[in-house]
């Protein structure tokens, strides 16, 4: 399985592990299927939603 990093787009991350969707929804990323999710990295999305990217990555790794 491919690794999910801060530079992975939301769309790629969901392809790698669909089970992370609830983690993303929990922090306010409700538009997982919208066009921006295909080009926005997890780090960029965390910044937009006021979440520390390292904290988000820890939550994703725990899934």
JSON list of C-alpha atoms in Angstrom, two decimals:
[
{"chain": "A", "resi": 1, "resn": "UNK", "atom": "CA", "xyz": [0.00, 0.00, 0.00]},
{"chain": "A", "resi": 2, "resn": "UNK", "atom": "CA", "xyz": [1.26, 3.47, -0.84]},
{"chain": "A", "resi": 3, "resn": "UNK", "atom": "CA", "xyz": [2.13, 5.86, 1.94]},
{"chain": "A", "resi": 4, "resn": "UNK", "atom": "CA", "xyz": [-0.06, 8.86, 2.67]},
{"chain": "A", "resi": 5, "resn": "UNK", "atom": "CA", "xyz": [2.00, 11.99, 3.27]},
{"chain": "A", "resi": 6, "resn": "UNK", "atom": "CA", "xyz": [1.25, 15.68, 3.73]},
{"chain": "A", "resi": 7, "resn": "UNK", "atom": "CA", "xyz": [1.86, 16.09, 0.00]},
{"chain": "A", "resi": 8, "resn": "UNK", "atom": "CA", "xyz": [-0.74, 13.48, -0.95]},
{"chain": "A", "resi": 9, "resn": "UNK", "atom": "CA", "xyz": [-3.89, 14.99, -2.41]},
{"chain": "A", "resi": 10, "resn": "UNK", "atom": "CA", "xyz": [-7.16, 14.33, -0.65]},
{"chain": "A", "resi": 11, "resn": "UNK", "atom": "CA", "xyz": [-8.37, 12.33, -3.63]},
{"chain": "A", "resi": 12, "resn": "UNK", "atom": "CA", "xyz": [-5.23, 10.18, -3.70]},
{"chain": "A", "resi": 13, "resn": "UNK", "atom": "CA", "xyz": [-5.38, 9.63, 0.06]},
{"chain": "A", "resi": 14, "resn": "UNK", "atom": "CA", "xyz": [-8.96, 8.44, -0.18]},
{"chain": "A", "resi": 15, "resn": "UNK", "atom": "CA", "xyz": [-7.99, 6.08, -3.01]},
{"chain": "A", "resi": 16, "resn": "UNK", "atom": "CA", "xyz": [-5.19, 4.66, -0.87]},
{"chain": "A", "resi": 17, "resn": "UNK", "atom": "CA", "xyz": [-7.34, 4.30, 2.25]},
{"chain": "A", "resi": 18, "resn": "UNK", "atom": "CA", "xyz": [-11.06, 5.12, 2.01]},
{"chain": "A", "resi": 19, "resn": "UNK", "atom": "CA", "xyz": [-11.35, 4.52, 5.76]},
{"chain": "A", "resi": 20, "resn": "UNK", "atom": "CA", "xyz": [-9.79, 7.94, 6.45]},
{"chain": "A", "resi": 21, "resn": "UNK", "atom": "CA", "xyz": [-12.95, 9.70, 5.24]},
{"chain": "A", "resi": 22, "resn": "UNK", "atom": "CA", "xyz": [-14.42, 10.00, 8.78]},
{"chain": "A", "resi": 23, "resn": "UNK", "atom": "CA", "xyz": [-11.17, 11.57, 10.02]},
{"chain": "A", "resi": 24, "resn": "UNK", "atom": "CA", "xyz": [-11.33, 14.18, 7.27]},
{"chain": "A", "resi": 25, "resn": "UNK", "atom": "CA", "xyz": [-15.03, 14.81, 7.85]},
{"chain": "A", "resi": 26, "resn": "UNK", "atom": "CA", "xyz": [-14.39, 15.23, 11.58]},
{"chain": "A", "resi": 27, "resn": "UNK", "atom": "CA", "xyz": [-12.07, 18.18, 10.96]},
{"chain": "A", "resi": 28, "resn": "UNK", "atom": "CA", "xyz": [-14.47, 19.89, 8.57]},
{"chain": "A", "resi": 29, "resn": "UNK", "atom": "CA", "xyz": [-13.48, 18.51, 5.17]},
{"chain": "A", "resi": 30, "resn": "UNK", "atom": "CA", "xyz": [-17.02, 17.84, 4.04]},
{"chain": "A", "resi": 31, "resn": "UNK", "atom": "CA", "xyz": [-16.41, 18.12, 0.29]},
{"chain": "A", "resi": 32, "resn": "UNK", "atom": "CA", "xyz": [-14.28, 15.02, -0.21]},
{"chain": "A", "resi": 33, "resn": "UNK", "atom": "CA", "xyz": [-15.58, 14.46, -3.72]},
{"chain": "A", "resi": 34, "resn": "UNK", "atom": "CA", "xyz": [-15.44, 18.04, -4.98]},
{"chain": "A", "resi": 35, "resn": "UNK", "atom": "CA", "xyz": [-12.90, 19.11, -7.62]},
{"chain": "A", "resi": 36, "resn": "UNK", "atom": "CA", "xyz": [-10.63, 20.89, -5.13]},
{"chain": "A", "resi": 37, "resn": "UNK", "atom": "CA", "xyz": [-10.16, 17.62, -3.23]},
{"chain": "A", "resi": 38, "resn": "UNK", "atom": "CA", "xyz": [-8.52, 16.16, -6.32]},
{"chain": "A", "resi": 39, "resn": "UNK", "atom": "CA", "xyz": [-5.81, 18.82, -6.39]},
{"chain": "A", "resi": 40, "resn": "UNK", "atom": "CA", "xyz": [-5.48, 19.95, -2.78]},
{"chain": "A", "resi": 41, "resn": "UNK", "atom": "CA", "xyz": [-2.87, 18.26, -0.60]},
{"chain": "A", "resi": 42, "resn": "UNK", "atom": "CA", "xyz": [-3.64, 17.15, 2.92]},
{"chain": "A", "resi": 43, "resn": "UNK", "atom": "CA", "xyz": [-1.25, 19.82, 4.19]},
{"chain": "A", "resi": 44, "resn": "UNK", "atom": "CA", "xyz": [-3.03, 22.55, 2.22]},
{"chain": "A", "resi": 45, "resn": "UNK", "atom": "CA", "xyz": [-6.42, 21.32, 3.38]},
{"chain": "A", "resi": 46, "resn": "UNK", "atom": "CA", "xyz": [-5.27, 21.22, 7.00]},
{"chain": "A", "resi": 47, "resn": "UNK", "atom": "CA", "xyz": [-4.05, 24.81, 6.72]},
{"chain": "A", "resi": 48, "resn": "UNK", "atom": "CA", "xyz": [-7.35, 25.97, 5.19]},
{"chain": "A", "resi": 49, "resn": "UNK", "atom": "CA", "xyz": [-9.29, 24.25, 7.98]},
{"chain": "A", "resi": 50, "resn": "UNK", "atom": "CA", "xyz": [-7.04, 25.55, 10.77]},
{"chain": "A", "resi": 51, "resn": "UNK", "atom": "CA", "xyz": [-5.68, 22.14, 11.69]},
{"chain": "A", "resi": 52, "resn": "UNK", "atom": "CA", "xyz": [-2.03, 21.32, 12.34]},
{"chain": "A", "resi": 53, "resn": "UNK", "atom": "CA", "xyz": [-0.87, 19.13, 9.43]},
{"chain": "A", "resi": 54, "resn": "UNK", "atom": "CA", "xyz": [1.23, 16.90, 11.68]},
{"chain": "A", "resi": 55, "resn": "UNK", "atom": "CA", "xyz": [-1.76, 16.32, 13.96]},
{"chain": "A", "resi": 56, "resn": "UNK", "atom": "CA", "xyz": [-3.87, 15.40, 10.93]},
{"chain": "A", "resi": 57, "resn": "UNK", "atom": "CA", "xyz": [-1.22, 12.96, 9.74]},
{"chain": "A", "resi": 58, "resn": "UNK", "atom": "CA", "xyz": [-1.17, 11.29, 13.18]},
{"chain": "A", "resi": 59, "resn": "UNK", "atom": "CA", "xyz": [-4.95, 10.84, 13.03]},
{"chain": "A", "resi": 60, "resn": "UNK", "atom": "CA", "xyz": [-4.72, 9.39, 9.51]},
{"chain": "A", "resi": 61, "resn": "UNK", "atom": "CA", "xyz": [-1.91, 7.03, 10.52]},
{"chain": "A", "resi": 62, "resn": "UNK", "atom": "CA", "xyz": [-4.06, 5.72, 13.37]},
{"chain": "A", "resi": 63, "resn": "UNK", "atom": "CA", "xyz": [-6.77, 4.52, 10.96]}
]
